[in-house]
PDB file of C-alpha atoms in Angstrom:
ATOM      1  CA  UNK A   1      48.837 -32.434  30.079  1.00 75.00           C
ATOM      2  CA  UNK A   2      49.879 -35.550  31.444  1.00 79.00           C
ATOM      3  CA  UNK A   3      48.469 -37.503  28.909  1.00 84.00           C
ATOM      4  CA  UNK A   4      50.878 -37.973  26.607  1.00 83.00           C
ATOM      5  CA  UNK A   5      48.521 -38.450  23.707  1.00 84.00           C
ATOM      6  CA  UNK A   6      48.559 -34.378  23.815  1.00 87.00           C
ATOM      7  CA  UNK A   7      51.858 -33.448  25.455  1.00 88.00           C
ATOM      8  CA  UNK A   8      55.608 -34.374  25.840  1.00 88.00           C
ATOM      9  CA  UNK A   9      57.463 -34.053  29.116  1.00 86.00           C
ATOM     10  CA  UNK A  10      60.984 -32.414  28.637  1.00 86.00           C
ATOM     11  CA  UNK A  11      63.123 -31.655  31.915  1.00 88.00           C
ATOM     12  CA  UNK A  12      60.055 -31.958  33.997  1.00 85.00           C
ATOM     13  CA  UNK A  13      57.779 -29.704  32.621  1.00 88.00           C
ATOM     14  CA  UNK A  14      54.972 -30.527  29.679  1.00 86.00           C
ATOM     15  CA  UNK A  15      54.944 -29.296  26.267  1.00 87.00           C
ATOM     16  CA  UNK A  16      51.175 -29.162  24.158  1.00 86.00           C
ATOM     17  CA  UNK A  17      51.671 -31.120  21.238  1.00 87.00           C
ATOM     18  CA  UNK A  18      48.278 -31.037  20.382  1.00 86.00           C
ATOM     19  CA  UNK A  19      47.289 -28.340  17.295  1.00 89.00           C
ATOM     20  CA  UNK A  20      43.350 -29.264  18.004  1.00 90.00           C
ATOM     21  CA  UNK A  21      44.066 -28.055  22.257  1.00 89.00           C
ATOM     22  CA  UNK A  22      46.539 -25.408  21.398  1.00 90.00           C
ATOM     23  CA  UNK A  23      43.912 -23.985  18.625  1.00 94.00           C
ATOM     24  CA  UNK A  24      41.173 -23.708  21.676  1.00 93.00           C
ATOM     25  CA  UNK A  25      43.720 -22.137  23.708  1.00 93.00           C
ATOM     26  CA  UNK A  26      44.218 -19.597  21.767  1.00 95.00           C
ATOM     27  CA  UNK A  27      40.296 -18.689  21.558  1.00 97.00           C
ATOM     28  CA  UNK A  28      40.293 -18.069  25.514  1.00 97.00           C
ATOM     29  CA  UNK A  29      41.731 -14.126  25.191  1.00 97.00           C
ATOM     30  CA  UNK A  30      38.563 -13.636  22.856  1.00 98.00           C
ATOM     31  CA  UNK A  31      36.224 -15.179  25.421  1.00 98.00           C
ATOM     32  CA  UNK A  32      38.005 -13.672  28.534  1.00 97.00           C
ATOM     33  CA  UNK A  33      37.874 -10.151  26.565  1.00 98.00           C
ATOM     34  CA  UNK A  34      33.866 -10.904  25.216  1.00 98.00           C
ATOM     35  CA  UNK A  35      33.268 -11.344  29.280  1.00 97.00           C
ATOM     36  CA  UNK A  36      33.954  -8.064  29.881  1.00 97.00           C
ATOM     37  CA  UNK A  37      32.686  -6.459  26.479  1.00 97.00           C
ATOM     38  CA  UNK A  38      29.214  -8.264  27.286  1.00 97.00           C
ATOM     39  CA  UNK A  39      29.263  -6.908  31.413  1.00 97.00           C
ATOM     40  CA  UNK A  40      29.137  -3.814  29.899  1.00 96.00           C
ATOM     41  CA  UNK A  41      26.515  -3.825  27.359  1.00 97.00           C
ATOM     42  CA  UNK A  42      24.525  -6.661  29.153  1.00 97.00           C
ATOM     43  CA  UNK A  43      22.502  -3.631  31.084  1.00 96.00           C
ATOM     44  CA  UNK A  44      21.937  -1.478  27.970  1.00 96.00           C
ATOM     45  CA  UNK A  45      20.529  -4.854  26.068  1.00 97.00           C
ATOM     46  CA  UNK A  46      17.833  -5.358  29.000  1.00 96.00           C
ATOM     47  CA  UNK A  47      16.905  -1.959  29.168  1.00 95.00           C
ATOM     48  CA  UNK A  48      16.367  -1.694  25.603  1.00 95.00           C
ATOM     49  CA  UNK A  49      14.073  -4.965  25.906  1.00 93.00           C
ATOM     50  CA  UNK A  50      11.637  -3.096  27.929  1.00 83.00           C
ATOM     51  CA  UNK A  51      13.264  -3.427  31.206  1.00 81.00           C
ATOM     52  CA  UNK A  52      14.900  -1.659  33.979  1.00 91.00           C
ATOM     53  CA  UNK A  53      18.215  -3.033  35.074  1.00 94.00           C
ATOM     54  CA  UNK A  54      18.899  -0.478  37.445  1.00 91.00           C
ATOM     55  CA  UNK A  55      15.458  -1.281  39.706  1.00 92.00           C
ATOM     56  CA  UNK A  56      16.546  -5.331  39.687  1.00 94.00           C
ATOM     57  CA  UNK A  57      17.297  -6.459  43.391  1.00 90.00           C
ATOM     58  CA  UNK A  58      21.150  -6.884  43.702  1.00 88.00           C
ATOM     59  CA  UNK A  59      22.247  -4.108  41.195  1.00 94.00           C
ATOM     60  CA  UNK A  60      23.725  -1.324  42.484  1.00 92.00           C
ATOM     61  CA  UNK A  61      24.502   1.867  41.384  1.00 87.00           C
ATOM     62  CA  UNK A  62      27.353   4.054  42.301  1.00 82.00           C
ATOM     63  CA  UNK A  63      25.638   8.043  42.319  1.00 80.00           C
ATOM     64  CA  UNK A  64      27.981  11.119  42.497  1.00 79.00           C
ATOM     65  CA  UNK A  65      26.885  14.289  44.191  1.00 78.00           C
ATOM     66  CA  UNK A  66      25.038  15.856  41.680  1.00 81.00           C
ATOM     67  CA  UNK A  67      22.380  12.819  41.103  1.00 76.00           C
ATOM     68  CA  UNK A  68      24.169  11.289  38.076  1.00 80.00           C
ATOM     69  CA  UNK A  69      26.316   8.029  37.873  1.00 85.00           C
ATOM     70  CA  UNK A  70      29.633   6.835  37.831  1.00 85.00           C
ATOM     71  CA  UNK A  71      30.881   4.895  35.321  1.00 87.00           C
ATOM     72  CA  UNK A  72      33.074   2.478  37.749  1.00 89.00           C
ATOM     73  CA  UNK A  73      32.035  -0.706  37.178  1.00 89.00           C
ATOM     74  CA  UNK A  74      34.043  -3.707  35.144  1.00 88.00           C
ATOM     75  CA  UNK A  75      33.963  -7.186  34.218  1.00 89.00           C
ATOM     76  CA  UNK A  76      36.357  -8.946  36.405  1.00 92.00           C
ATOM     77  CA  UNK A  77      39.172  -9.084  33.659  1.00 95.00           C
ATOM     78  CA  UNK A  78      39.234  -5.285  33.152  1.00 94.00           C
ATOM     79  CA  UNK A  79      39.794  -5.579  29.500  1.00 96.00           C
ATOM     80  CA  UNK A  80      36.921  -3.743  28.134  1.00 96.00           C
ATOM     81  CA  UNK A  81      37.883   0.134  28.064  1.00 94.00           C
ATOM     82  CA  UNK A  82      34.213   1.532  29.111  1.00 94.00           C
ATOM     83  CA  UNK A  83      33.145   0.941  32.479  1.00 93.00           C
ATOM     84  CA  UNK A  84      29.612   0.094  33.634  1.00 94.00           C
ATOM     85  CA  UNK A  85      27.640   2.474  36.119  1.00 93.00           C
ATOM     86  CA  UNK A  86      26.010  -1.037  37.169  1.00 93.00           C
ATOM     87  CA  UNK A  87      27.866  -3.620  39.657  1.00 93.00           C
ATOM     88  CA  UNK A  88      25.752  -6.858  38.983  1.00 95.00           C
ATOM     89  CA  UNK A  89      26.313 -10.646  39.259  1.00 95.00           C
ATOM     90  CA  UNK A  90      27.714 -12.181  36.310  1.00 95.00           C
ATOM     91  CA  UNK A  91      25.022 -14.961  36.533  1.00 95.00           C
ATOM     92  CA  UNK A  92      22.976 -13.061  34.397  1.00 96.00           C
ATOM     93  CA  UNK A  93      24.854 -13.714  31.678  1.00 96.00           C
ATOM     94  CA  UNK A  94      27.283 -17.351  32.420  1.00 96.00           C
ATOM     95  CA  UNK A  95      24.656 -18.776  29.918  1.00 97.00           C
ATOM     96  CA  UNK A  96      26.032 -16.811  27.302  1.00 98.00           C
ATOM     97  CA  UNK A  97      29.629 -16.948  27.939  1.00 97.00           C
ATOM     98  CA  UNK A  98      28.864 -21.086  27.892  1.00 97.00           C
ATOM     99  CA  UNK A  99      27.449 -21.293  24.993  1.00 97.00           C
ATOM    100  CA  UNK A 100      30.190 -19.201  23.251  1.00 98.00           C
ATOM    101  CA  UNK A 101      31.099 -22.684  21.809  1.00 96.00           C
ATOM    102  CA  UNK A 102      28.111 -21.970  19.209  1.00 95.00           C
ATOM    103  CA  UNK A 103      30.097 -19.899  17.644  1.00 97.00           C
ATOM    104  CA  UNK A 104      33.390 -22.118  16.785  1.00 97.00           C
ATOM    105  CA  UNK A 105      33.847 -24.640  14.576  1.00 96.00           C
ATOM    106  CA  UNK A 106      36.484 -27.566  14.270  1.00 94.00           C
ATOM    107  CA  UNK A 107      38.327 -27.133  10.433  1.00 95.00           C
ATOM    108  CA  UNK A 108      41.600 -28.798   9.598  1.00 94.00           C
ATOM    109  CA  UNK A 109      42.398 -29.916  13.009  1.00 92.00           C
ATOM    110  CA  UNK A 110      42.257 -26.832  14.941  1.00 95.00           C
ATOM    111  CA  UNK A 111      38.880 -24.968  16.510  1.00 96.00           C
ATOM    112  CA  UNK A 112      38.065 -21.219  15.329  1.00 97.00           C
ATOM    113  CA  UNK A 113      35.553 -19.050  15.508  1.00 98.00           C
ATOM    114  CA  UNK A 114      32.520 -19.132  12.778  1.00 97.00           C
ATOM    115  CA  UNK A 115      32.321 -15.660  14.054  1.00 97.00           C
ATOM    116  CA  UNK A 116      34.261 -14.175  16.784  1.00 98.00           C
ATOM    117  CA  UNK A 117      32.236 -12.818  19.555  1.00 98.00           C
ATOM    118  CA  UNK A 118      34.041  -9.564  20.339  1.00 98.00           C
ATOM    119  CA  UNK A 119      32.169  -8.699  16.452  1.00 98.00           C
ATOM    120  CA  UNK A 120      28.906  -8.530  18.019  1.00 98.00           C
ATOM    121  CA  UNK A 121      27.776  -5.220  17.680  1.00 97.00           C
ATOM    122  CA  UNK A 122      25.624  -4.668  21.047  1.00 97.00           C
ATOM    123  CA  UNK A 123      23.869  -1.583  19.744  1.00 95.00           C
ATOM    124  CA  UNK A 124      22.735  -2.744  17.058  1.00 97.00           C
ATOM    125  CA  UNK A 125      19.083  -3.414  16.760  1.00 96.00           C
ATOM    126  CA  UNK A 126      18.787  -6.649  15.049  1.00 96.00           C
ATOM    127  CA  UNK A 127      21.697  -7.978  18.032  1.00 97.00           C
ATOM    128  CA  UNK A 128      19.269  -6.154  20.883  1.00 96.00           C
ATOM    129  CA  UNK A 129      16.292  -7.806  19.231  1.00 96.00           C
ATOM    130  CA  UNK A 130      17.625 -10.879  19.536  1.00 96.00           C
ATOM    131  CA  UNK A 131      18.313 -10.826  22.939  1.00 96.00           C
ATOM    132  CA  UNK A 132      14.495 -10.010  23.847  1.00 95.00           C
ATOM    133  CA  UNK A 133      13.967 -14.344  24.151  1.00 93.00           C
ATOM    134  CA  UNK A 134      16.606 -14.180  26.891  1.00 96.00           C
ATOM    135  CA  UNK A 135      15.455 -11.112  28.776  1.00 95.00           C
ATOM    136  CA  UNK A 136      11.768 -12.679  28.978  1.00 95.00           C
ATOM    137  CA  UNK A 137      13.882 -15.700  30.456  1.00 94.00           C
ATOM    138  CA  UNK A 138      15.584 -13.825  33.097  1.00 94.00           C
ATOM    139  CA  UNK A 139      12.221 -12.238  33.852  1.00 93.00           C
ATOM    140  CA  UNK A 140      10.523 -15.699  34.032  1.00 93.00           C
ATOM    141  CA  UNK A 141      13.201 -16.083  36.923  1.00 94.00           C
ATOM    142  CA  UNK A 142      12.471 -13.471  38.843  1.00 93.00           C
ATOM    143  CA  UNK A 143      15.338 -11.302  38.200  1.00 94.00           C
ATOM    144  CA  UNK A 144      17.853 -14.066  40.086  1.00 95.00           C
ATOM    145  CA  UNK A 145      21.295 -14.420  38.719  1.00 95.00           C
ATOM    146  CA  UNK A 146      21.535 -17.820  40.239  1.00 95.00           C
ATOM    147  CA  UNK A 147      18.493 -19.243  38.900  1.00 95.00           C
ATOM    148  CA  UNK A 148      19.922 -17.546  35.294  1.00 95.00           C
ATOM    149  CA  UNK A 149      23.288 -19.102  35.701  1.00 92.00           C
ATOM    150  CA  UNK A 150      21.766 -22.576  36.858  1.00 92.00           C
ATOM    151  CA  UNK A 151      18.680 -22.652  34.902  1.00 92.00           C
ATOM    152  CA  UNK A 152      19.040 -25.391  31.620  1.00 94.00           C
ATOM    153  CA  UNK A 153      16.587 -23.238  29.676  1.00 94.00           C
ATOM    154  CA  UNK A 154      18.719 -20.291  30.103  1.00 96.00           C
ATOM    155  CA  UNK A 155      21.331 -22.112  28.091  1.00 97.00           C
ATOM    156  CA  UNK A 156      19.260 -22.903  25.825  1.00 97.00           C
ATOM    157  CA  UNK A 157      17.756 -19.926  25.055  1.00 97.00           C
ATOM    158  CA  UNK A 158      21.026 -18.474  25.341  1.00 98.00           C
ATOM    159  CA  UNK A 159      22.450 -21.086  22.283  1.00 98.00           C
ATOM    160  CA  UNK A 160      19.162 -19.998  20.222  1.00 97.00           C
ATOM    161  CA  UNK A 161      19.979 -16.215  20.812  1.00 97.00           C
ATOM    162  CA  UNK A 162      23.593 -16.730  19.423  1.00 98.00           C
ATOM    163  CA  UNK A 163      22.729 -18.687  16.448  1.00 97.00           C
ATOM    164  CA  UNK A 164      20.217 -16.346  15.630  1.00 97.00           C
ATOM    165  CA  UNK A 165      23.123 -13.412  16.272  1.00 97.00           C
ATOM    166  CA  UNK A 166      25.471 -15.485  13.965  1.00 97.00           C
ATOM    167  CA  UNK A 167      23.087 -16.852  11.187  1.00 96.00           C
ATOM    168  CA  UNK A 168      21.966 -12.732  10.565  1.00 96.00           C
ATOM    169  CA  UNK A 169      26.092 -12.004  10.727  1.00 96.00           C
ATOM    170  CA  UNK A 170      27.322 -14.667   8.213  1.00 95.00           C
ATOM    171  CA  UNK A 171      24.388 -13.736   5.717  1.00 91.00           C
TER     172      UNK A 171
END
């Protein structure tokens, strides 16, 4: 903000004057909301791709007295209306969050969504099938969210997955 090429100082405060940067900030709310949305849907996508998310070490399910599971857990921002029965590390899907930039484009001096990630339907068979490659990568690193979040391969695979989903949505 102290950079004079993007802001002006007035009365000891900085006012953002760069429309490109301002347009990027306008996408942050969608990214935060997508984070919570994918926290809820990732276990289901994982399970639908021949997995058993609840059996992964480090994944916790909250049981009630009758042996059922309590929908208790949410992402960190508490923006998604549904609660997950799983409590797990965000590292499993950090690469997906980071490559959301592949769904953006720069047009007329502003950053905007080509497709808003909030419009991705995680119950759509095509979306679930696109995630199969990503789920296989999670399995290859022995279900370790630290390795998923730190592996360059994870980011490449996540980018391919989101590109494929976007191309299908735009077709």
